[in-house]
Coordinates of C-alpha atoms and ligand atoms in Angstrom, one line a residue:
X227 CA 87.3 38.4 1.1
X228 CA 87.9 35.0 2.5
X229 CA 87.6 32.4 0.0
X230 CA 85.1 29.8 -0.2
X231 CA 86.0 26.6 2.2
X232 CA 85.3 22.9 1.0
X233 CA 82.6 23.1 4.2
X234 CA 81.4 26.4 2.8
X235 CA 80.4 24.7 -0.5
X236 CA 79.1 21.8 1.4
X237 CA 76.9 23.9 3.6
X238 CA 75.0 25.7 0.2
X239 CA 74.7 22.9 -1.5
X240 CA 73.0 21.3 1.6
X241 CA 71.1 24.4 2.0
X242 CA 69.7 24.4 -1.9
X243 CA 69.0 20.6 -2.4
X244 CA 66.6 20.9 1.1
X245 CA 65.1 23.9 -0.9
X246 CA 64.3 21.9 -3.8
X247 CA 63.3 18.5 -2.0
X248 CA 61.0 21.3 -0.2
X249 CA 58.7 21.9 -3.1
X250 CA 59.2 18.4 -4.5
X251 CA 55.3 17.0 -5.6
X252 CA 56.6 13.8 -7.6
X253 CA 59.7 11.5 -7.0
X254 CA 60.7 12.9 -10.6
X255 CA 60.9 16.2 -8.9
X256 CA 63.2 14.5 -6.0
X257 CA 65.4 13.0 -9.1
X258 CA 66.0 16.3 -10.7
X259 CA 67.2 18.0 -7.5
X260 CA 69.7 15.2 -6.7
X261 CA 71.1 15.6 -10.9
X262 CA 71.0 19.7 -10.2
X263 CA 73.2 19.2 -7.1
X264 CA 75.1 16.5 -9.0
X265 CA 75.8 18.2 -11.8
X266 CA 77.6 21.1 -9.4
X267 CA 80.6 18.3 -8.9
X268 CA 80.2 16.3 -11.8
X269 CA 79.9 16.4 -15.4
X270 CA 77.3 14.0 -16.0
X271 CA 76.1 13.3 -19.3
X272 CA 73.2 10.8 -18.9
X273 CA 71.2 9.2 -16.0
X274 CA 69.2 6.3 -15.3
X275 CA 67.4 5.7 -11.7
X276 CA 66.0 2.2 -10.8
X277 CA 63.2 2.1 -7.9
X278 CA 62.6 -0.7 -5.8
X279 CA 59.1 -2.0 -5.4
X280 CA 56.7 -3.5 -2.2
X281 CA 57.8 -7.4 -4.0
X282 CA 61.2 -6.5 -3.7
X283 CA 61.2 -6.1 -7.7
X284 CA 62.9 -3.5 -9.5
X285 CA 61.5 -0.5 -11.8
X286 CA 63.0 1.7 -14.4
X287 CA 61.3 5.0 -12.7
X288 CA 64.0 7.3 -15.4
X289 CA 65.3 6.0 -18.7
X290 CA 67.5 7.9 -20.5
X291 CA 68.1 6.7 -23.6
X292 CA 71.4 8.2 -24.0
X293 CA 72.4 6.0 -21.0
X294 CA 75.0 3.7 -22.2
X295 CA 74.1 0.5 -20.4
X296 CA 71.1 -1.7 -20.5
X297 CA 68.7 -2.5 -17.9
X298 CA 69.8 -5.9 -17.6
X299 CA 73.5 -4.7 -17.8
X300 CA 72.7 -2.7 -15.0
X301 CA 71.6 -5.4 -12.7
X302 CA 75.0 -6.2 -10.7
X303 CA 75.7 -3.0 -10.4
X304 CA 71.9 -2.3 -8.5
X305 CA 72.5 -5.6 -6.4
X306 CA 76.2 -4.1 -5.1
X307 CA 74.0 -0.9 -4.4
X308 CA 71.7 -2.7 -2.2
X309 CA 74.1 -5.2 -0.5
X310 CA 77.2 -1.9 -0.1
X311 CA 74.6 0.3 0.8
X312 CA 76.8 3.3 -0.2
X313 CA 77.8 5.6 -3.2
X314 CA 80.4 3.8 -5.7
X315 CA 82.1 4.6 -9.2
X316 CA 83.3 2.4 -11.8
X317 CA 85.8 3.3 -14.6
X318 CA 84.0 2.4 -18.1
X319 CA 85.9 2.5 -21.4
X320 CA 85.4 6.7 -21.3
X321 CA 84.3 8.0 -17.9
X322 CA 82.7 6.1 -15.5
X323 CA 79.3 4.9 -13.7
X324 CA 78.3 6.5 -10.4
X325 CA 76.1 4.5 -8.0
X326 CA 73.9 6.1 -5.7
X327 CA 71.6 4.0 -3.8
X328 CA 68.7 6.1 -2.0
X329 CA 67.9 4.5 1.9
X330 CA 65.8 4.8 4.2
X331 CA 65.5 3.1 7.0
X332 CA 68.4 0.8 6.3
X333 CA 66.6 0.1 2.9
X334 CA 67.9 0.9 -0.1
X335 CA 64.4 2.7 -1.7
X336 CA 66.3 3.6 -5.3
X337 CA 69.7 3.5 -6.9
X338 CA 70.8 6.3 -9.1
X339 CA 72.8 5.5 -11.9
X340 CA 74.9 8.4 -13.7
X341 CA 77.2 8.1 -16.3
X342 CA 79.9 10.7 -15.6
X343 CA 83.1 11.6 -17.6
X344 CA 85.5 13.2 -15.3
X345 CA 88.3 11.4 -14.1
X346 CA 87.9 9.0 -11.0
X347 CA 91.6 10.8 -9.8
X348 CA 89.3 14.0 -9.2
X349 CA 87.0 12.7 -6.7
X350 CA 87.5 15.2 -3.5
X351 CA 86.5 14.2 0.0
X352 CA 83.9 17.0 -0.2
X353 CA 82.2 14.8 -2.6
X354 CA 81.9 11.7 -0.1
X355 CA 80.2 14.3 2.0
X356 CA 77.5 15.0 -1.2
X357 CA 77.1 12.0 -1.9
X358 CA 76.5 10.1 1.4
X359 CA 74.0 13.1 2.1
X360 CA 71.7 13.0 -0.5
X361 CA 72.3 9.0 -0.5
X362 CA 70.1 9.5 3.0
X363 CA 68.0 12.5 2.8
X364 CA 66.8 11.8 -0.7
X365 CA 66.0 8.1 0.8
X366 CA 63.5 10.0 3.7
X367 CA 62.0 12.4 1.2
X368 CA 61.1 9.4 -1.3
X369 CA 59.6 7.1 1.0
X370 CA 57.4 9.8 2.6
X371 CA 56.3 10.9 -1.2
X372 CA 55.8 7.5 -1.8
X373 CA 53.6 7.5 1.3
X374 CA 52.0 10.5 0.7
X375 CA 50.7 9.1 -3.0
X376 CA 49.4 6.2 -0.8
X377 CA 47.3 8.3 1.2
X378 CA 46.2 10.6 -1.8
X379 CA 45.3 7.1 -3.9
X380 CA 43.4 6.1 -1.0
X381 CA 41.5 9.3 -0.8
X382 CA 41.0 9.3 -4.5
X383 CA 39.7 6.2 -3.6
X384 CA 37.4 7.2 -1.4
X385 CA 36.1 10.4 -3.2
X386 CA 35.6 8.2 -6.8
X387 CA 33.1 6.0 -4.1
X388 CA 31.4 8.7 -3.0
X389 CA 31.2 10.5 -6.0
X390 CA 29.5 6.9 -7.1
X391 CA 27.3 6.4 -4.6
X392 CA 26.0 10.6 -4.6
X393 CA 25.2 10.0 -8.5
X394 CA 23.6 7.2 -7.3
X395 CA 21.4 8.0 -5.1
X396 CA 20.6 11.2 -7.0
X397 CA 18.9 9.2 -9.8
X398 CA 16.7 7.9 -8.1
X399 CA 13.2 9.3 -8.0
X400 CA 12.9 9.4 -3.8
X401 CA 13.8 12.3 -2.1
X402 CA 16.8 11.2 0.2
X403 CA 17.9 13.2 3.3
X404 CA 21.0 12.1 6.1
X405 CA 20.3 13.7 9.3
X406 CA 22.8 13.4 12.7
X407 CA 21.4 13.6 16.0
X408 CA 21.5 17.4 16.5
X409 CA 18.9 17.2 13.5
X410 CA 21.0 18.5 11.2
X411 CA 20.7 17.6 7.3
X412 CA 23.8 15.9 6.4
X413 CA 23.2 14.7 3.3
X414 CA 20.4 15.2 0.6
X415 CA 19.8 14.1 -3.1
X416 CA 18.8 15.6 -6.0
X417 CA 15.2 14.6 -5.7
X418 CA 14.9 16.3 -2.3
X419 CA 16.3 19.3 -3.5
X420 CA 13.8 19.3 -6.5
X421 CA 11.1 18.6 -3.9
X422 CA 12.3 21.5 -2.0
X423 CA 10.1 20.6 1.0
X424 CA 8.4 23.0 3.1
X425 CA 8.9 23.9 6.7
X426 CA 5.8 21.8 7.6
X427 CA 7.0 18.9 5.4
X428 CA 10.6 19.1 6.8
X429 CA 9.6 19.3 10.5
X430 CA 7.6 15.9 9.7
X431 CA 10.8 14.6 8.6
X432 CA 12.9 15.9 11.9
X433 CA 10.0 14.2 13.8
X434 CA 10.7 10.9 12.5
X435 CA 14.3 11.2 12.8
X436 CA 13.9 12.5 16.9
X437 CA 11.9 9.3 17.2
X438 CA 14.2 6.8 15.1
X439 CA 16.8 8.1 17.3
X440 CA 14.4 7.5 20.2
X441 CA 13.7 4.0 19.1
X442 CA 16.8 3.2 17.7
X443 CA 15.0 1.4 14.4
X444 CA 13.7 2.8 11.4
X445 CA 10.1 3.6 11.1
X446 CA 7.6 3.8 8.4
X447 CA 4.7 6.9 7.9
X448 CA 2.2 8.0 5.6
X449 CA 0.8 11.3 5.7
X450 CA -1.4 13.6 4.0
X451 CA 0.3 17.3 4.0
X452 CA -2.5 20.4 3.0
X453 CA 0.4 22.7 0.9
X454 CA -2.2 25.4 1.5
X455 CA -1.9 26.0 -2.3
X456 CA -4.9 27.9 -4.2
X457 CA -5.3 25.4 -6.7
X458 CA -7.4 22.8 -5.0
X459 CA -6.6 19.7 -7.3
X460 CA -2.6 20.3 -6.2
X461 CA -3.6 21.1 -2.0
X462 CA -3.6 17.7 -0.7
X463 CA -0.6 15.9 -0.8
X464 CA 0.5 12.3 0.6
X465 CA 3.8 11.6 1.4
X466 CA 5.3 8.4 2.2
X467 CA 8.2 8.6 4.7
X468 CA 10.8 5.5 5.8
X469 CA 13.8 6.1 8.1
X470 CA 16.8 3.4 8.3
X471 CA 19.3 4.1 11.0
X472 CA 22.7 4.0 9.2
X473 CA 25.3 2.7 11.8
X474 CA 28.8 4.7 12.4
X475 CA 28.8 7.8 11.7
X476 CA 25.7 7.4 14.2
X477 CA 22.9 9.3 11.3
X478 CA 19.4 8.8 10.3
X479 CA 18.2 7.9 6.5
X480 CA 15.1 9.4 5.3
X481 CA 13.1 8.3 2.0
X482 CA 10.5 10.5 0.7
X483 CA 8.4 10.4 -1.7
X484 CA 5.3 11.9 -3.0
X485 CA 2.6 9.4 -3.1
X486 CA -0.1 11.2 -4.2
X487 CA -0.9 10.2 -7.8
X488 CA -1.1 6.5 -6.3
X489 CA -3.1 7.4 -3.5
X490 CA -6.0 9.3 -5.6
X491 CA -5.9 5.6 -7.7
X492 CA -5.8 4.1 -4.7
X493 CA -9.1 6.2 -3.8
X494 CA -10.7 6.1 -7.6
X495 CA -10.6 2.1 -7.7
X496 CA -11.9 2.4 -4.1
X497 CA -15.0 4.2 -5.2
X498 CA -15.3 2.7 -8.5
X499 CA -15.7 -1.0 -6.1
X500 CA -17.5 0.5 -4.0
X501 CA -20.0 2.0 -6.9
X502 CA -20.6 -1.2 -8.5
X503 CA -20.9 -3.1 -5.5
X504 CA -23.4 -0.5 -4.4
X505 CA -25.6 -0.8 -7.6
X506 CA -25.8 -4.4 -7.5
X507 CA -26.5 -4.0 -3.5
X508 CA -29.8 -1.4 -4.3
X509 CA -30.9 -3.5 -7.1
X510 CA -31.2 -6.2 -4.7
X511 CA -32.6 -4.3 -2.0
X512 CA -35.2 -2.5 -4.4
X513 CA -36.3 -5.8 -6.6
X514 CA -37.3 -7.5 -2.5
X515 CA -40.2 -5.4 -2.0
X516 CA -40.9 -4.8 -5.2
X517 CA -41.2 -8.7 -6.1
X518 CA -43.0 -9.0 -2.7
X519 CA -45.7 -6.4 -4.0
X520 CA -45.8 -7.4 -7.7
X521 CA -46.4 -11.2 -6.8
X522 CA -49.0 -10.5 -4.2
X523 CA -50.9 -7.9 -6.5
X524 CA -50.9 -10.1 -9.0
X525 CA -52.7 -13.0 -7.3
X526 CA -55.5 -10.8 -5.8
X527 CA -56.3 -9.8 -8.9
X528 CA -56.0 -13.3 -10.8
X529 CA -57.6 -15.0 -7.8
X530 CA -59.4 -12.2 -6.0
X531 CA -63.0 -13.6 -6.4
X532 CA -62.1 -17.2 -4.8
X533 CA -59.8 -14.9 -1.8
X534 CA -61.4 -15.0 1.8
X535 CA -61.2 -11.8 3.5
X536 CA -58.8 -12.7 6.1
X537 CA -56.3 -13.4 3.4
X538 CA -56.8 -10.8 1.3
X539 CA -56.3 -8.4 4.4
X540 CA -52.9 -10.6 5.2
X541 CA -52.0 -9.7 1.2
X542 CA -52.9 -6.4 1.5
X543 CA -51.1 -5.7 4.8
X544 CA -47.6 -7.5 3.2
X545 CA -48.0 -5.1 0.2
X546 CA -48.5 -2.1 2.0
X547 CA -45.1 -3.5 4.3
X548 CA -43.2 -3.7 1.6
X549 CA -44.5 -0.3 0.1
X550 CA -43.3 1.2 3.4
X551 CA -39.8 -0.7 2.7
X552 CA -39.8 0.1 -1.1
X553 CA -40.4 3.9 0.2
X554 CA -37.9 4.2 3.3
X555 CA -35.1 2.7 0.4
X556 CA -35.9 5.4 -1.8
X557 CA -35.9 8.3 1.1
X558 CA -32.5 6.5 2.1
X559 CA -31.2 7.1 -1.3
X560 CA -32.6 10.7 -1.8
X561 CA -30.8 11.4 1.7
X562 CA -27.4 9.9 0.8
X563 CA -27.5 12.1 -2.8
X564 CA -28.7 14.9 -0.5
X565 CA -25.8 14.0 1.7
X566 CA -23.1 13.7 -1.2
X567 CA -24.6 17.3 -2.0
X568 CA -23.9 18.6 1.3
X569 CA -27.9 20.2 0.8
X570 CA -29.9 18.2 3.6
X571 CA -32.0 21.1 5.3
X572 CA -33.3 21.1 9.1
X573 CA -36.4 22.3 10.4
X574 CA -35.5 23.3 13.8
X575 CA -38.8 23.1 16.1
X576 CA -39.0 22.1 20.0
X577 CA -40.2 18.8 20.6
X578 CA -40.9 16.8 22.9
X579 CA -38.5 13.8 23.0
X580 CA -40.0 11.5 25.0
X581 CA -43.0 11.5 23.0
X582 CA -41.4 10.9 20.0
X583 CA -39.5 7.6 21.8
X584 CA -42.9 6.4 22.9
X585 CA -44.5 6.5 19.4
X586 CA -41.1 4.6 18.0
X587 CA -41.8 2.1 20.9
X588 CA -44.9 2.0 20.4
X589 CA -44.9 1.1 16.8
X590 CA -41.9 -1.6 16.8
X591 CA -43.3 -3.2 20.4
X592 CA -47.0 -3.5 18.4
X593 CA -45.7 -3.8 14.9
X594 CA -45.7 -7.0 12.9
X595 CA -42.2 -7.1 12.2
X596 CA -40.9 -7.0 15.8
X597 CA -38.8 -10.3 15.1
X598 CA -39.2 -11.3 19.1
X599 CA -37.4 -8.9 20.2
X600 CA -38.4 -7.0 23.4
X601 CA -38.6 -3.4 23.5
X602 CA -37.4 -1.4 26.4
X603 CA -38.2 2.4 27.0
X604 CA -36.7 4.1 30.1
X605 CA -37.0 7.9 30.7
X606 CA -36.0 10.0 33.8
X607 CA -38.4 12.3 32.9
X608 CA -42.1 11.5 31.6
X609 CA -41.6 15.2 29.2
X610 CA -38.1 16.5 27.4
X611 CA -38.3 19.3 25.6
X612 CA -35.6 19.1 23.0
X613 CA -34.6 21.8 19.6
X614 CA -33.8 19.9 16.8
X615 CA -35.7 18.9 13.5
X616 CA -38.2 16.2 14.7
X617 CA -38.5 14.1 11.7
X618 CA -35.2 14.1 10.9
X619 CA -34.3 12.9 14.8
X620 CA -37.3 10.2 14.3
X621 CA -35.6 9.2 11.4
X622 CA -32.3 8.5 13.4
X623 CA -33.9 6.5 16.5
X624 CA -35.9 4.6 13.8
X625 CA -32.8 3.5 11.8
X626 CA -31.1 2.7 15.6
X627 CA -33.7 0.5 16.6
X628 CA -33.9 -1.1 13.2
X629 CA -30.4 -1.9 13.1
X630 CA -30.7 -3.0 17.1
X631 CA -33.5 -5.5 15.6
X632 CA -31.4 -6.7 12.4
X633 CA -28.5 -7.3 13.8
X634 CA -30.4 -9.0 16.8
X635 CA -28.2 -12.7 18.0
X636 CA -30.2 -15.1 16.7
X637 CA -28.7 -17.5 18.9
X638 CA -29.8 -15.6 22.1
X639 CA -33.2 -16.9 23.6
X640 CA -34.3 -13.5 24.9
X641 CA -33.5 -10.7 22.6
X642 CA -34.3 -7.2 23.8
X643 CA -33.8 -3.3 22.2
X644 CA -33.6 -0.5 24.9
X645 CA -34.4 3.2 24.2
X646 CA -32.9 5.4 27.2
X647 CA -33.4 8.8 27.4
X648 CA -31.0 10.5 30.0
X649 CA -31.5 13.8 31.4
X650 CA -27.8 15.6 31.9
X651 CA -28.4 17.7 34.9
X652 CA -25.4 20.1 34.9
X653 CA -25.6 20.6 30.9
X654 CA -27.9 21.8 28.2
X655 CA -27.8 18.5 26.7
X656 CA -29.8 15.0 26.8
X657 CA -28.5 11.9 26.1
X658 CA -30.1 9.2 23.7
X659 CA -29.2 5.7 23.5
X660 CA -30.1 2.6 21.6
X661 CA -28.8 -0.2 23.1
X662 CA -28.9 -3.9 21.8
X663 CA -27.6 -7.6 23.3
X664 CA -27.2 -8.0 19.6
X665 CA -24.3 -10.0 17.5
X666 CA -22.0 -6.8 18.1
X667 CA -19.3 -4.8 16.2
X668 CA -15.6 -6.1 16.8
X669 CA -13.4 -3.2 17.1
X670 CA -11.5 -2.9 13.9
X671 CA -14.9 -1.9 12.3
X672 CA -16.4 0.1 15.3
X673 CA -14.4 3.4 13.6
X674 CA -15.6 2.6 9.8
X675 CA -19.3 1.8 10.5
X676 CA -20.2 5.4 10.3
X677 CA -18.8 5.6 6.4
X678 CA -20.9 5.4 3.5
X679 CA -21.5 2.0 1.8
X680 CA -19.3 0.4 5.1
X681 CA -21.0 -3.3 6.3
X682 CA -19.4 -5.5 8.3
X683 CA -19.6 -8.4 6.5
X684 CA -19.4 -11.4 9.0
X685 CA -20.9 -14.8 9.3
X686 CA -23.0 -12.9 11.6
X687 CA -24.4 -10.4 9.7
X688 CA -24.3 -11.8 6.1
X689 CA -27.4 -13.0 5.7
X690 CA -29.0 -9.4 6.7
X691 CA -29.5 -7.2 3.8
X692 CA -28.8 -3.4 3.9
X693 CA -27.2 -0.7 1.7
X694 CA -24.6 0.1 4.3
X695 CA -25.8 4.0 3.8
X696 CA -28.3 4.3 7.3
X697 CA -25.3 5.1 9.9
X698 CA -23.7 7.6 7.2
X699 CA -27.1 9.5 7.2
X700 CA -27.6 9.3 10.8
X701 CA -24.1 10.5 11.4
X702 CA -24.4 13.3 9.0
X703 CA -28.2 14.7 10.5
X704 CA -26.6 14.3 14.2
X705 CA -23.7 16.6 12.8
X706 CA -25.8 18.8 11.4
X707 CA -27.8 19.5 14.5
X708 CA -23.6 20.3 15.4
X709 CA -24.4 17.3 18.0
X710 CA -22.5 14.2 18.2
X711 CA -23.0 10.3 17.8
X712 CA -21.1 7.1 19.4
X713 CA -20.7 3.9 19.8
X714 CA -19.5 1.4 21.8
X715 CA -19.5 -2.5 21.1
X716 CA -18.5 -6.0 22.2
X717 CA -18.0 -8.7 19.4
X718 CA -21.0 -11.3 20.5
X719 CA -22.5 -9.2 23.4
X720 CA -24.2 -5.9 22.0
X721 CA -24.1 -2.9 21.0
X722 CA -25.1 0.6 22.1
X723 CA -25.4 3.9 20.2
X724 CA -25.5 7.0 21.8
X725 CA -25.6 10.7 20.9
X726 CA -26.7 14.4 22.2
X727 CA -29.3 17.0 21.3
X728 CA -29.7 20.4 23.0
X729 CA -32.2 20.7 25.6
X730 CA -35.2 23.3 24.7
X731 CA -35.1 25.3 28.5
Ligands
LIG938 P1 -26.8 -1.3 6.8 O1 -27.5 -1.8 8.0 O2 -27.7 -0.9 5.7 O3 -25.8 -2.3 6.3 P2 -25.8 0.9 8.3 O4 -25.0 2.1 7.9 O5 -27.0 1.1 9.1 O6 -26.0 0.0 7.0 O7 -24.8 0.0 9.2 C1 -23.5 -0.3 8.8 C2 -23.0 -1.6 9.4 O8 -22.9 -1.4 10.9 C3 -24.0 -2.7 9.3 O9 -23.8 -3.3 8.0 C4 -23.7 -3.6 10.5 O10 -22.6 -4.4 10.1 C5 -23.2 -2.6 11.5 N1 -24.2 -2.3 12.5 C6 -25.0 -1.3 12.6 N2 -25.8 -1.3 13.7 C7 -25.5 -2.4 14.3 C8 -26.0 -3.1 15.5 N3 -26.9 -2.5 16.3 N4 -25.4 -4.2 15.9 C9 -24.4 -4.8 15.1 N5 -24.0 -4.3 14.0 C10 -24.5 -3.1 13.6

């Protein structure tokens, strides 16, 4: 067996120091390899390793305390490290100190200190080889651990913000979903996963993020979702929805968040308003006729002797007028309960339509209370057999033609009401209209006029007294005759309301 050569032993120890540098996690680690292979050439008793900083300052990275010189005692000897760059010894009273500065680079990144008893008169040439070996590959290993805790600081970093900004946005009561542009969730919080939205709920959500995309801005929506649920109180909900474009990486932000309970308030104090404003509005309306009757009762029967006759027929005419009134209020009233009730009944008969348009005409164009309006009737056809209930379709062209006359310009010289009855030859349907050069119904009320209690409340109109119930009833009898009712209007110009019933043959 040949014996081991000076390059032999040079060659494993080469071999195990890359071995332990391998697994090294920790520049401690990187120190206890070089003292392992150290400690194969010399007997060392104690160590002490200084590290050089960014500033160019110095740190005590091991301190053992068995090391016989101080930190400050060890200053020159760090200083010759760095300006010698290369391995030294120097003879102390027993033993002597090894210096092992670490480089990379040209830089000196530690010096090792040992405190080592053999005697200097042993050092081989083998150990020049050691030393100036792990002087340089101990240098590279360092530096790239050192640069390897940057990058895992920086990560950490990173994570502990993230980590922040996740608990974050997971207390907060709004569902919050990140979605990129294949529409893919990214991102969602605690509330949206407590929400756990439904496929119809989510696809609303993908909607809004297609069209953010689209738009390339964030977009607001409301919207009322039916969760199909049995329980009718929890069916409806509303859902408020706002997107925000968040910039690189390019994704969409969506807030969500049941508004329901505010909604339903929303809707209560709505009604509640409307209720109070309503009972004030019928008081008013009932206590005008009834005044009117009362007062002119009264002096017929205080003054009834000393009344000519013409007068008393002019009294008795006003009271039975405001009978009339007092009576159409209360059949307005019993409609709209009937109408909250969902119970208003038809009596389907044929009729002739026509007719029924010349006795409305007939009555406003010879009535008392025609305000100087002119009346119009136009026909294609002198007869029009029609199905529907007839009183209840007089009651809608009477409330028509009264609205055409109360909401008449007073302004305008010549003020006319036209009743049009229009044959549709290719359908089973006729077409009635009630057209006025009235004051008009700007458009952001045209879509509301048809709801309960709704008046357009105008300098205009605010003199005119009504409940705001007549197109709500009108709208609902139409509907129930599964016919429909429009209008179309120009602010200052007129109005005209139109709407279908089913021909008879
Ligand atoms: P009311 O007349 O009792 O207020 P309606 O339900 O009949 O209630 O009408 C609702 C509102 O629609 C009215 O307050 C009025 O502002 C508007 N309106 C209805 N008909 C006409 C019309 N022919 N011309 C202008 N405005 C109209």
């Amino acid at each position: 067996m040949q014996a081991e050569t000076a390059i032999d032993r040079f060659l494993t120890t080469v071999a195990s120091f890359s071995r332990e540098l391998n697994t090294a996690r920790k520049t401690q680690d990187v120190y206890q390899a070089i003292i392992k292979v150290l400690r194969r050439f010399f007997d060392i008793s104690s160590f002490h390793v200084e590290e050089s900083q960014q500033d160019k300052t110095w740190v005590s990275a091991w301190n053992d305390p068995d090391f016989p010189l101080s930190a400050e005692d060890l200053k020159p000897f760090i200083q010759l490290a760095v300006d010698r760059r290369s391995f030294s010894f120097y003879p102390l009273e027993t033993g002597s100190l090894m210096i092992l500065p670490t480089i990379k680079s040209g830089q000196v990144v530690s010096v090792l200190m040992g405190y080592i008893l053999n005697d200097p008169e042993e050092f081989l040439q083998e150990h020049e080889s050691v030393l100036g070996f792990i002087s340089f590959f101990s240098g590279i290993v360092l530096e790239n651990l050192r640069l390897y805790q940057e990058v895992l600081d920086s990560s950490i970093v990173q994570e502990g913000l993230k980590q922040y900004f996740k608990t974050m946005l997971d207390s907060l009561d709004e569902a919050i979903s990140v979605w990129d542009e294949s529409l893919s969730l990214v991102f969602s919080n605690q509330s949206y996963i407590r929400l756990n939205p439904t496929e119809k709920v989510i696809q609303i959500v993908k909607d809004l993020v297609a069209q953010s995309y689209q738009q390339k801005k964030g977009i607001a929506q409301e919207k009322e979702i039916d969760s199909g649920s049995e329980d009718l109180q929890n069916r409806l909900h509303f859902f408020s929805f706002n997107s925000v474009l968040l910039g690189e990486p390019d994704q969409v932000l969506v807030r969500m968040e049941d508004i329901t309970n505010t909604k339903e308030l929303e809707r209560i104090k709505k009604i509640e308003q409307i209720r109070t404003e309503f009972v004030a509005n019928i008081s008013h309306e009932l206590r005008t006729p009834l005044s009117a009757i009362k007062a002119y009762a009264e002096t017929m029967r205080d003054s009834f002797s000393s009344l000519d006759e013409e007068t008393a027929q002019q009294f008795m005419h006003i009271i039975l007028d405001q009978s009339d009134h007092l009576e159409f209020l209360l059949n307005q009233l019993l409609d709209f309960s009937r109408l909250e009730n969902h119970t208003m009944q038809l009596e389907i008969t044929t009729f002739n339509l026509v007719q029924q348009a010349q006795d409305i005409y007939s009555a406003m164009h010879n009535g008392t209370q025609n305000e100087g309006v002119e009346f119009l009737l136009e026909s294609d056809t002198p007869e029009k057999p029609v199905k529907g209930d007839a009183n209840r379709i007089k009651q809608v062209m009477m409330n028509l033609v009264s609205n055409a006359v109360k909401y008449r310009d007073r302004t305008k010289e010549k003020k006319w009401v036209k009743i049009q009855i229009k044959d549709q030859p290719d359908s089973e349907k006729v077409i009635v209209s009630v057209e006025d050069n009235g004051v008009g119904i700007a458009s952001e009320h045209l879509e509301k006029i048809f709801e309960k209690f709704y008046r357009v409340n105008s300098s205009l109109t605010y003199e005119v007294e009504g409940t705001g119930l007549g197109l709500a009833i009108v709208k609902e009898i139409i509907e129930k005759h599964e016919e429909q009712i429009q209008v179309k209007s120009e602010s200052g110009k007129g109005s005209i309301f139109y709407f279908s019933l089913k021909k008879a043959i």
